[in-house]
Coordinates of C-alpha atoms and ligand atoms in Angstrom, one line a residue:
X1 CA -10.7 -8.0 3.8
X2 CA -10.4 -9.9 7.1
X3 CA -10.7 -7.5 10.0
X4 CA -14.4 -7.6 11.9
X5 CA -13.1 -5.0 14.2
X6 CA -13.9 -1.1 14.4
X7 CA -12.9 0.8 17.3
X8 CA -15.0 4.3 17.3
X9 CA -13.6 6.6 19.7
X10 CA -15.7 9.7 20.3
X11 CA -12.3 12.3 21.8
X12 CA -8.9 11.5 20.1
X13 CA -8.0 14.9 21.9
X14 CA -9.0 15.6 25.3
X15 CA -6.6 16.8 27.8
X16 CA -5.1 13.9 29.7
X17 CA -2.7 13.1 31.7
X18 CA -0.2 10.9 30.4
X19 CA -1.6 8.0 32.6
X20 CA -4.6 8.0 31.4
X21 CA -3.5 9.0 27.6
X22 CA -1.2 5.9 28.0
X23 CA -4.0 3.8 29.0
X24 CA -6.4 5.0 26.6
X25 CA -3.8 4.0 24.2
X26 CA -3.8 0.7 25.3
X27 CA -7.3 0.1 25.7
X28 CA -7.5 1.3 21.7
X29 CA -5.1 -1.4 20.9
X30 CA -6.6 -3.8 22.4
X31 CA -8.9 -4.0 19.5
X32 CA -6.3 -4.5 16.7
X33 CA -4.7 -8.0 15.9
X34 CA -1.5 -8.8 17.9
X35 CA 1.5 -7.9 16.7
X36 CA 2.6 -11.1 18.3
X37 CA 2.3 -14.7 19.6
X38 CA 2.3 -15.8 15.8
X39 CA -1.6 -16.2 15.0
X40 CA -1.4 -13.2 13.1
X41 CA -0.7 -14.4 9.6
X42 CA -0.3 -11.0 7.8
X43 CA 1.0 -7.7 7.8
X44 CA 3.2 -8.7 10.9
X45 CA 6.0 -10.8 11.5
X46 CA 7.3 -11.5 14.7
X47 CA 10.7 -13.7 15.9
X48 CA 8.8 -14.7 18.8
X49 CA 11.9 -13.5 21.0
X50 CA 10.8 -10.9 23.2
X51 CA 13.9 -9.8 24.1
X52 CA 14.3 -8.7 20.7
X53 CA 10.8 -7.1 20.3
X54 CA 12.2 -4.9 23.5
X55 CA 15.6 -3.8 22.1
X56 CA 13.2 -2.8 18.5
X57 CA 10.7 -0.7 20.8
X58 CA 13.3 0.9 22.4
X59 CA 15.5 2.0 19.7
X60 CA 12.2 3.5 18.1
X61 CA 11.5 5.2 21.2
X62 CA 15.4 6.4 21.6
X63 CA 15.4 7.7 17.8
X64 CA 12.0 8.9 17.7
X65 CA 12.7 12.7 17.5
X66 CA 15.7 12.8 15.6
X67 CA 15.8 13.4 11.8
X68 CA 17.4 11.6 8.7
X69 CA 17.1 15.2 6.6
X70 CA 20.8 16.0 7.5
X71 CA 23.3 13.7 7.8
X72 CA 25.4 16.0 9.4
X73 CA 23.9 16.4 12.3
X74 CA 22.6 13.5 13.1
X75 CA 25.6 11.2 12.1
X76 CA 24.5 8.2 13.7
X77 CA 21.6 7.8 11.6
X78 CA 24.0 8.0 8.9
X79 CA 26.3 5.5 10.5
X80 CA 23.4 3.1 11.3
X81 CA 21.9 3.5 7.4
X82 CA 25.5 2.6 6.6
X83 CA 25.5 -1.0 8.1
X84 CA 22.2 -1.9 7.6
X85 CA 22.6 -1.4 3.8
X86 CA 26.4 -3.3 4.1
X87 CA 24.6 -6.3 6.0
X88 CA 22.0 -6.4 3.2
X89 CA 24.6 -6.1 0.5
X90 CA 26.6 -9.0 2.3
X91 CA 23.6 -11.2 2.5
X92 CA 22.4 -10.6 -1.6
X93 CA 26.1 -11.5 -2.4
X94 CA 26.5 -8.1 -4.0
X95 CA 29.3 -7.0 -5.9
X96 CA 32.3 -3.9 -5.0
X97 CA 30.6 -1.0 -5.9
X98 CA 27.1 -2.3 -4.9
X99 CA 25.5 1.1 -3.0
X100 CA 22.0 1.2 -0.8
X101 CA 19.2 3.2 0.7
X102 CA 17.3 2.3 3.5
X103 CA 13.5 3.4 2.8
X104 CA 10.3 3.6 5.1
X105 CA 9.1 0.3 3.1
X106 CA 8.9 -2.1 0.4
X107 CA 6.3 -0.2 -1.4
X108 CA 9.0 3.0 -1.5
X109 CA 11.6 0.7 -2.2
X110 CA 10.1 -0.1 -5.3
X111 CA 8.5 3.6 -6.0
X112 CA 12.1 4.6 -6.2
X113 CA 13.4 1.9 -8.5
X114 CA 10.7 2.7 -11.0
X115 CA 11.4 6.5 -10.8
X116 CA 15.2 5.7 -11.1
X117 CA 15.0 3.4 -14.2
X118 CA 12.3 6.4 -15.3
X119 CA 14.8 9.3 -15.2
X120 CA 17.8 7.3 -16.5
X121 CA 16.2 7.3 -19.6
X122 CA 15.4 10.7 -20.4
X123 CA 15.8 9.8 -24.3
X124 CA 12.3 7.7 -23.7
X125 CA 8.9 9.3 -24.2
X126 CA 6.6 7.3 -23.0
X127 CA 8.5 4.6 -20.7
X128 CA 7.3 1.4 -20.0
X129 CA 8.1 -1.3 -17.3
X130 CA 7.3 -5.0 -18.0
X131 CA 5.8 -7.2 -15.1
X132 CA 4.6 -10.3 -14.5
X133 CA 0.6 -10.3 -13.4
X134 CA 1.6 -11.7 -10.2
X135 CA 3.8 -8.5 -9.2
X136 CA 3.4 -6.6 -6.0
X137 CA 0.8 -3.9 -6.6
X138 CA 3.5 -1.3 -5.3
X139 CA 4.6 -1.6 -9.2
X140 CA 1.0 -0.4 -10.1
X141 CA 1.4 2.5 -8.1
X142 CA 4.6 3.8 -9.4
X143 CA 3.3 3.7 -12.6
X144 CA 0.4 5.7 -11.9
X145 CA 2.3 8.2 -9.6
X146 CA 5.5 8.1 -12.2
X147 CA 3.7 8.1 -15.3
X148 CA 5.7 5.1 -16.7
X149 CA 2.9 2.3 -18.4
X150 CA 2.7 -1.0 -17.1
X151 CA 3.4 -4.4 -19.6
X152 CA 2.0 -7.2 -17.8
X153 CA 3.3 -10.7 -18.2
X154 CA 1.0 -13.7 -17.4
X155 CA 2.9 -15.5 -15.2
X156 CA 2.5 -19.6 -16.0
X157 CA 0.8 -22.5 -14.9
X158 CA 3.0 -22.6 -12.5
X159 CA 2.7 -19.3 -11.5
X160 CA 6.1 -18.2 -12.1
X161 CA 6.8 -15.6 -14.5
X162 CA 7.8 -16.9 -17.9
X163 CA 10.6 -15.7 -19.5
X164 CA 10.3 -15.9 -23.1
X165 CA 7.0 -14.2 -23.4
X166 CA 8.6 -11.6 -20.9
X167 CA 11.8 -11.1 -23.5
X168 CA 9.0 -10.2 -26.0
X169 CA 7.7 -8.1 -24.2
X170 CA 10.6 -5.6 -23.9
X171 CA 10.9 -2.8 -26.7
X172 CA 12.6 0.0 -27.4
X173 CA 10.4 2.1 -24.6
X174 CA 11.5 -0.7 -21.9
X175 CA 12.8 0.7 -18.7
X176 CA 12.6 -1.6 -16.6
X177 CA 12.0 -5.2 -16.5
X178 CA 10.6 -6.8 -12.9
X179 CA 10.7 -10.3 -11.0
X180 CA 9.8 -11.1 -7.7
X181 CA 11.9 -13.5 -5.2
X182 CA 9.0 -14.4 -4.5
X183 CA 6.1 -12.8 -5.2
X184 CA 3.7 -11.9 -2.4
X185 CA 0.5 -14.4 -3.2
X186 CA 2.0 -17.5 -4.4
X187 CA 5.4 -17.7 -2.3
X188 CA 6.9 -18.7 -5.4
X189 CA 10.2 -17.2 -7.1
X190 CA 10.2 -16.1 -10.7
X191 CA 13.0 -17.7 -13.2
X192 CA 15.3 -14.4 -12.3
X193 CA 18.2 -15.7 -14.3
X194 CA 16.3 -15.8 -17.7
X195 CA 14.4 -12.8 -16.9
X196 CA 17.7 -10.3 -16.4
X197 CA 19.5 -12.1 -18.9
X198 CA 16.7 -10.7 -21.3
X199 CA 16.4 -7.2 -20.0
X200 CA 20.5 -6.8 -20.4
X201 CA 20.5 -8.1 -23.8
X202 CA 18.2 -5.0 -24.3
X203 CA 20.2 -2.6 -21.6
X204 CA 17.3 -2.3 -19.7
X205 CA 17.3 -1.9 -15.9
X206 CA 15.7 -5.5 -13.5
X207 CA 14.7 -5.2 -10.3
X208 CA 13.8 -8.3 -8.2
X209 CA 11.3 -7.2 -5.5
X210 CA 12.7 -9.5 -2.9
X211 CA 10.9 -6.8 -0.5
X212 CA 8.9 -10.6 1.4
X213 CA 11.6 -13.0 0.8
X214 CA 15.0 -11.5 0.7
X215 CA 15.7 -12.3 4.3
X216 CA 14.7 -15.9 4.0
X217 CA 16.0 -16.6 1.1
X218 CA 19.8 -16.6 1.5
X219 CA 19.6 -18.3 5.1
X220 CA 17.1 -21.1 3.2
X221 CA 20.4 -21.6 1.1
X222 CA 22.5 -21.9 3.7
X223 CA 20.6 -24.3 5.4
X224 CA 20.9 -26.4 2.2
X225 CA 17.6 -25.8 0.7
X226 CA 17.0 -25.5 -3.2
X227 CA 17.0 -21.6 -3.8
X228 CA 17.2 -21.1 -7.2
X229 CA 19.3 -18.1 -8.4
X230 CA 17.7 -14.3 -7.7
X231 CA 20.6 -12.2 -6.0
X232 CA 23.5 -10.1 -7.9
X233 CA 25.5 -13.2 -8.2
X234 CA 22.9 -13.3 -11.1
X235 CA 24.1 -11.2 -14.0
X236 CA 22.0 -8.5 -15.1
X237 CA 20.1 -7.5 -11.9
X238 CA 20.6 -4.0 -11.6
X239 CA 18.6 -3.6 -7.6
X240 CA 17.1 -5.6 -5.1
X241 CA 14.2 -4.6 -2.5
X242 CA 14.1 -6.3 0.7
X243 CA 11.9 -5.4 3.8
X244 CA 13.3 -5.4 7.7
X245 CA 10.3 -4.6 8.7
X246 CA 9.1 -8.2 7.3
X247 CA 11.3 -11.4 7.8
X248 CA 14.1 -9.2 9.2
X249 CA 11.8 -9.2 12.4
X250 CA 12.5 -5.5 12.5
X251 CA 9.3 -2.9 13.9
X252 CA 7.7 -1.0 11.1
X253 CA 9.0 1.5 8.8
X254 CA 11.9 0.3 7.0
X255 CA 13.1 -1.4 3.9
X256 CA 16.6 -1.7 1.6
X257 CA 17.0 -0.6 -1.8
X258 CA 20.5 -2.0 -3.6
X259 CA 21.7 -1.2 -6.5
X260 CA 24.7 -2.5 -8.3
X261 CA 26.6 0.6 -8.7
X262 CA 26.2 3.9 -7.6
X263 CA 25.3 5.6 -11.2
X264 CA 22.3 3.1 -11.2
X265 CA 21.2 4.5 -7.6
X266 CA 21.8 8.8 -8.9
X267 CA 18.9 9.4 -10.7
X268 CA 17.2 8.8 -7.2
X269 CA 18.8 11.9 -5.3
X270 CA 16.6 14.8 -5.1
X271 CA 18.6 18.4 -4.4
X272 CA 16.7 21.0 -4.6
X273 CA 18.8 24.6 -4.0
X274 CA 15.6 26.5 -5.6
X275 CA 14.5 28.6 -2.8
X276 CA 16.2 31.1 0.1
X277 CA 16.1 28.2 2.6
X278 CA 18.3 25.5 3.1
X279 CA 19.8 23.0 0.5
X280 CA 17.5 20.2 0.4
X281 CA 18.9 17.2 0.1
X282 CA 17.3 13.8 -0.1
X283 CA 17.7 9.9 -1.1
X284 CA 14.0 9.3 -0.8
X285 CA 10.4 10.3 -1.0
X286 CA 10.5 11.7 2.3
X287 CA 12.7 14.4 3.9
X288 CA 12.0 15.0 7.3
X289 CA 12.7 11.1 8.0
X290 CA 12.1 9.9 11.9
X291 CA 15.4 8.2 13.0
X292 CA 12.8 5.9 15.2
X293 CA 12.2 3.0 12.1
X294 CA 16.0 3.3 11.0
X295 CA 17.4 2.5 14.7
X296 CA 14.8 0.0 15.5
X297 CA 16.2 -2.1 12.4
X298 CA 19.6 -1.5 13.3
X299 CA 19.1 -2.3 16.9
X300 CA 17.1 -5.8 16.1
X301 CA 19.6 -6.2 13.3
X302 CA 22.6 -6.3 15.6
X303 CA 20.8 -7.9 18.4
X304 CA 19.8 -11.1 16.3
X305 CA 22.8 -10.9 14.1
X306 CA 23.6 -13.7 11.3
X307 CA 23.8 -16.9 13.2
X308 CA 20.2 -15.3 14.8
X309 CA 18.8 -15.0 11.4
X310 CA 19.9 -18.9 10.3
X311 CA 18.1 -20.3 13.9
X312 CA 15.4 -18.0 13.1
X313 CA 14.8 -19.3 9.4
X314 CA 15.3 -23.1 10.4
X315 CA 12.5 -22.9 12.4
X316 CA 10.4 -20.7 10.3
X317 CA 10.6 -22.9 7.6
X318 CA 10.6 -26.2 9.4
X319 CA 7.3 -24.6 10.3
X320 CA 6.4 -24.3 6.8
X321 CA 7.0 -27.4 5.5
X322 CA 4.8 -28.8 8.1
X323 CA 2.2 -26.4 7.1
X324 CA 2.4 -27.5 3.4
X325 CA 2.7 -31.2 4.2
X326 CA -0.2 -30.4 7.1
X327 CA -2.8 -28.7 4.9
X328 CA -2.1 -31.2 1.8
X329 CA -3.2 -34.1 4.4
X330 CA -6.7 -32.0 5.1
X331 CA -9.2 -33.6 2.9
X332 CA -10.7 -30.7 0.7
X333 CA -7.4 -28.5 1.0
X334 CA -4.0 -28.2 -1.1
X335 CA -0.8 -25.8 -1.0
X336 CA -1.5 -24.1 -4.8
X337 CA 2.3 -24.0 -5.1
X338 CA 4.9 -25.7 -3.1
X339 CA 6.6 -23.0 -1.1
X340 CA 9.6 -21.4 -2.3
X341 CA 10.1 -19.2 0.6
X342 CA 7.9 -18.9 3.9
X343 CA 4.8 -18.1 2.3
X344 CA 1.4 -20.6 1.7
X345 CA -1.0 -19.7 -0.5
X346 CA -3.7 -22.7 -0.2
X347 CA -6.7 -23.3 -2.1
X348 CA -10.2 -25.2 -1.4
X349 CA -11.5 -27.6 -3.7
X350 CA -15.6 -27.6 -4.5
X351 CA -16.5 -28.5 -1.1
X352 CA -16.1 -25.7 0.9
X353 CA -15.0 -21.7 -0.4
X354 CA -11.9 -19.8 0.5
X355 CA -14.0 -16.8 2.3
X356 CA -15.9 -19.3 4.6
X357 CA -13.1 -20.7 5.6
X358 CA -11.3 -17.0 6.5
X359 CA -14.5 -16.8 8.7
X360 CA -14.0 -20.0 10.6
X361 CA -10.2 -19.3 11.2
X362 CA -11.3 -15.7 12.4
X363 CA -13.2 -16.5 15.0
X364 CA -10.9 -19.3 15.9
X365 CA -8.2 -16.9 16.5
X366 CA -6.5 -16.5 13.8
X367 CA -5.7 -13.6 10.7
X368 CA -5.5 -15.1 7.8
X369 CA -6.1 -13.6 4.5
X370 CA -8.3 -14.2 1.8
X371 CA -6.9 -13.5 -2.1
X372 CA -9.6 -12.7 -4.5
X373 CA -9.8 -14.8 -7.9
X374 CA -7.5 -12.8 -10.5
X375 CA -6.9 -13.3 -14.5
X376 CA -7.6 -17.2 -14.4
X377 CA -6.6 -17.6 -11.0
X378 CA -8.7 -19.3 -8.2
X379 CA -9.0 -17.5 -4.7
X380 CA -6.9 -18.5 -2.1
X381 CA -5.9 -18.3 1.2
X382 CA -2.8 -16.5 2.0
X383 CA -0.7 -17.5 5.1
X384 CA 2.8 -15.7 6.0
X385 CA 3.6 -17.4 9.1
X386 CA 6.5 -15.8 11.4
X387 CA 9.3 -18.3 13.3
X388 CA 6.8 -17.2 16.3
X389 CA 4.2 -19.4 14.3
X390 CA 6.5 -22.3 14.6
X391 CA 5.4 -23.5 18.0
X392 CA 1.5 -23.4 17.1
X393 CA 1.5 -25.0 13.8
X394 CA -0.2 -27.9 14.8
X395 CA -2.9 -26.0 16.8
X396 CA -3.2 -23.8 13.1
X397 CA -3.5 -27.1 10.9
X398 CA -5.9 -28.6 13.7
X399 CA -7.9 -25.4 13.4
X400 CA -7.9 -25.0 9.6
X401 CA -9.2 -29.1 9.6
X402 CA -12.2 -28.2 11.6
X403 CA -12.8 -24.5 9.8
X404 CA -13.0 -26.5 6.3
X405 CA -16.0 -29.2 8.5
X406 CA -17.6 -26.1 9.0
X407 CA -17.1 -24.6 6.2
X408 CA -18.7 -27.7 4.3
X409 CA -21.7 -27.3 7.1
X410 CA -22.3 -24.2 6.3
X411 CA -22.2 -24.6 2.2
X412 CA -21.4 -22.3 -0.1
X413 CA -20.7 -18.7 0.7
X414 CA -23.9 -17.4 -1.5
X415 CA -24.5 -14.0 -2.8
X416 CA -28.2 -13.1 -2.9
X417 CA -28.4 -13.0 -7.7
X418 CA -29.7 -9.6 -7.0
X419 CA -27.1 -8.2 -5.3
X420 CA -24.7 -10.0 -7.7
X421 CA -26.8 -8.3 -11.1
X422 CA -26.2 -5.0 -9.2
X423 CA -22.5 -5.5 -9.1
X424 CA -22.2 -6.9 -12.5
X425 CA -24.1 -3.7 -13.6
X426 CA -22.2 -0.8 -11.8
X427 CA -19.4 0.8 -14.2
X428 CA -16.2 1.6 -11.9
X429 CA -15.6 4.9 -13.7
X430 CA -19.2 6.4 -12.4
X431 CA -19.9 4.6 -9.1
X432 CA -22.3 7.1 -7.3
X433 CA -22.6 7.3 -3.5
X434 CA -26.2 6.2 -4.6
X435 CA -24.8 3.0 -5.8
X436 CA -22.0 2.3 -3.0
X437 CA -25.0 3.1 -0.4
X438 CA -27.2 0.7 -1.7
X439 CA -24.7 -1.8 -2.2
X440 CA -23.6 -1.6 1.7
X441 CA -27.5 -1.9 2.1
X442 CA -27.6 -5.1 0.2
X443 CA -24.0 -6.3 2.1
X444 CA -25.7 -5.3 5.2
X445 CA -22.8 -2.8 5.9
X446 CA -25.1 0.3 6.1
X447 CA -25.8 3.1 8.6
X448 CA -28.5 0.9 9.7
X449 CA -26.2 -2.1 10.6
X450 CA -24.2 0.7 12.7
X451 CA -22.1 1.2 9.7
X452 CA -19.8 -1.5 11.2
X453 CA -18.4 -4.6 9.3
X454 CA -20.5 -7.0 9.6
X455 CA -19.8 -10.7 11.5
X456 CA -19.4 -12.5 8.8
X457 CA -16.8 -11.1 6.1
X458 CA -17.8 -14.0 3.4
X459 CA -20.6 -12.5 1.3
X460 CA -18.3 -9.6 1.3
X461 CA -15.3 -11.0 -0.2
X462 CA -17.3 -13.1 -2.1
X463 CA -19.1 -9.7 -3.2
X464 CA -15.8 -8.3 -4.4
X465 CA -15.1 -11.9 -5.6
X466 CA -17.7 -11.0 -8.3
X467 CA -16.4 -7.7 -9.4
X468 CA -13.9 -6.6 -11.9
X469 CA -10.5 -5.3 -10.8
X470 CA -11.5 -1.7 -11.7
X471 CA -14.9 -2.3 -9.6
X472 CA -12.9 -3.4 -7.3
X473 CA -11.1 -0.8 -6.8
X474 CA -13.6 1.9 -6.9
X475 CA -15.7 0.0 -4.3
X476 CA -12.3 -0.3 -1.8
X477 CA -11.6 3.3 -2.5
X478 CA -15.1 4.7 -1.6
X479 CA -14.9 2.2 1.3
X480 CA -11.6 3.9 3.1
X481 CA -12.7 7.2 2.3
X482 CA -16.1 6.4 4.2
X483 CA -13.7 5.1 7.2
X484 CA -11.6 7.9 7.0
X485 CA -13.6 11.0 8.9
X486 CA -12.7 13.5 11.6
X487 CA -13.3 12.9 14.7
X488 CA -14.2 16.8 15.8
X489 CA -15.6 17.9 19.2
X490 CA -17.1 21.0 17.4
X491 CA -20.0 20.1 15.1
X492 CA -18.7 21.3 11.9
X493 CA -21.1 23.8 9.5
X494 CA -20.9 23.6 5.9
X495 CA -18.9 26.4 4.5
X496 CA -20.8 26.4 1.5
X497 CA -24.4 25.6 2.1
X498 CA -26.1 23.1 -0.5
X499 CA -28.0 24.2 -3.7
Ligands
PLP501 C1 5.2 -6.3 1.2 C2 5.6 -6.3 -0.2 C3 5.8 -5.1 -0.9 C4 5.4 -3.7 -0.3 O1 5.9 -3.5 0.9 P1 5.3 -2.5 2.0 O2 6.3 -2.6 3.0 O3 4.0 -3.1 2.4 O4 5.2 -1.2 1.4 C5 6.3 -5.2 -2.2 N1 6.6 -6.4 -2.7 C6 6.4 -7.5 -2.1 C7 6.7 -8.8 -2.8 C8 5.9 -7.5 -0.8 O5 5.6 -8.7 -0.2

């Protein structure tokens, strides 16, 4: 976690006019991260090109009533889904016969390639998908929403996934086999040749979630970088995710799902003719789809175009290779993994900690985000910088020198050894509201505190450092659901008063 902000609100729904809504809007806003400028080095992505950013906003704006549901009468949605999949297929040198989807993100993207390799196997009872332990956790959820049981991989030393081990790992109730180009923490790409090769010796389905890099990727090879192999040119990769709403620069809300042939892509049409209403009809999870995210890509697509994308990539990776070279000059610092892509995942060594650090680069201005130790991995930071980053790196490698002085100044990120026995001792499958409340007490993230996140976000991380992935995510979980309360103007009563 990395945020210290919390805007409270008390009236989400006064009468207004739209002036003032407007600029209550704003005024809200103003508390998030920026979108852009390029010190935001997560969950955003921006090209830096404002002209761009316009022609995005107001393509949402244009498209932001109509509806994907029927492609008959609203063709143009159609038409637009049409070229943004044939762009994508052009780019991932896929085949004749290669077929897409445009989705509301990477994480359905991959929901839906699980559920397809899932019901193309009907004559499997208890499916199962192998991953390597570095894939997104989008794969997690599928599993638990789709039923199919997750194989996990240990990715290497090098923190690629390794394909021999993940050729053993296929059996008979194999669906699907996964690789990421590249995967989201390390920026690294798994070996995808020896990993489909293995899954079509055993007709089994691969999907390379290329949801982060597959719009870098083939512009890194055409600039002459070393790209190893991940695209349909390599045999035995049934579909590819890739994200416009990441390094396509596109606004949120939109990702691409290929699949090598249309039979491969069936099994994700839903038609339902079960009830006196219309024929429902639908290529993904939702139905009533908002045209807004689909002609935003399109529009930002088109504007920036393939010779945009190539300038944009240059510099966004000149950019990172400055970074690297930048941050394995810091005394105390080092890139865990030499880029494959655009993404730096660095790590400290035992002078200074990975969450103090994230609190230094907060308060100078910038969102990084801090990765918590996993299955024999260290903690890192995790850096996705934008081509919008490009003109500030040295201000980010100047300000990441003096955040690891502090850091060494300040020592040690400790957490008080009873708070840490009380971690060590709750059991994820029974945390009480008992226990989370006196464990925000001891994090000093209680009512008391104004129930706000607290300055420093260090103990915290280095809180959850301590847990077990199950703790966690019961601790996350109980978290959001405490953030996540109506705002009502009328004092509600309990329906059912307490025994
Ligand atoms: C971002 C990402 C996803 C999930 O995408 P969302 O758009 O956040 O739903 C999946 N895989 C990888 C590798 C990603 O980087």
């Amino acid at each position: 976690m990395t945020h210290d902000r919390n805007n409270h609100d008390d009236h989400a729904a006064e009468q207004d006019g739209p002036g003032d809504v407007l600029a209550r809007l704003r005024a809200m806003q103003a508390g998030d991260v920026p979108v852009t400028g390029g010190r935001t080095l997560a969950y955003v992505y921006d090209s830096g090109l404002e002209e761009v950013d316009r022609v995005g906003r107001e393509a949402v704006a244009a498209y932001a009533g109509s509806n994907g549901l029927d492609p008959t009468a609203f063709p143009s949605l159609l038409a637009m889904e049409n070229e943004l999949v044939g762009f994508t297929c052009d780019l991932l040198d896929a085949p004749e016969g290669t077929v897409g989807t445009v989705t509301s993100g990477g994480t359905e993207s991959v929901l839906l390639a699980v559920q397809g390799a899932r019901d193309s196997r009907p004559d499997v009872d208890r499916p199962r998908m192998v991953l390597p332990s570095t894939a997104h956790p989008a794969f997690h959820k599928a599993a638990h929403y789709f039923g199919v049981e997750v194989v996990t991989v240990a990715v290497g030393a090098d923190f690629r996934a390794r394909p021999a081990a993940t050729a053993a790992a296929i059996d008979d109730r194999t669906v699907l086999v996964v690789a990421s180009a590249p995967s989201y923490a390390h920026g690294v790409v798994d070996p995808v040749g020896r990993i489909a090769a293995a899954a079509a010796a055993r007709g089994v389905r691969c999907h390379v979630d290329a949801c982060i890099g597959g719009w870098v990727l083939p512009y890194a090879a055409r600039l002459g970088r070393d790209v190893p192999p991940w695209t349909f040119a390599v045999p035995g990769v049934t579909s590819i995710s890739v994200d416009l709403h990441k390094y396509a620069y596109a606004p949120k809300g939109t990702s691409v799902l290929l699949h090598r042939d249309a039979a491969l892509r069936r099994p994700q049409y839903f038609t339902s003719a079960r009830w006196p209403g219309y024929t429902m009809l639908n290529s993904t999870m939702q139905s009533t789809r908002s045209g807004g995210p689909l002609a935003g890509a399109w529009a930002v697509v088109r504007q920036v175009g393939d010779a945009g994308y190539l300038d944009l990539t240059r510099t966004l990776l000149g950019a990172v290779d400055r970074l690297a070279e930048g941050i394995g000059a810091i005394e105390g610092l080092h890139v865990v993994a030499s880029p494959d892509a655009s993404l730096v995942a660095l790590g400290t060594d035992g002078s200074c900690d990975v969450f103090t650090l994230t609190d230094a680069m907060t308060r100078a201005g910038w969102l990084v985000q801090p990765q918590l130790s996993y299955d024999a991995m260290p903690p890192t930071l995790h850096l996705s910088p934008s081509a919008a980053t490009a003109p500030h790196v040295e201000e980010l490698l100047t300000d990441l020198a003096d955040a690891v002085l502090a850091a060494r100044r300040a020592g040690a990120v400790a957490v008080d050894p009873g708070v840490a026995d009380l971690v060590r001792a709750l059991d994820p499958a029974a945390l009480s509201d008992d226990d989370f409340d006196g464990l925000l007490a001891a994090a000093g993230m209680d009512a008391a505190a104004g129930g706000d996140l607290p300055e420093s976000m260090a103990e915290v991380n280095a809180l959850l450092d301590l847990a077990s992935p199950a703790l966690r995510e019961a601790l996350l979980g109980r978290f959001l659901e405490r953030l996540q309360q109506p705002v009502r103007a009328v004092a509600s009563t309990p329906v059912h008063p307490p025994r």
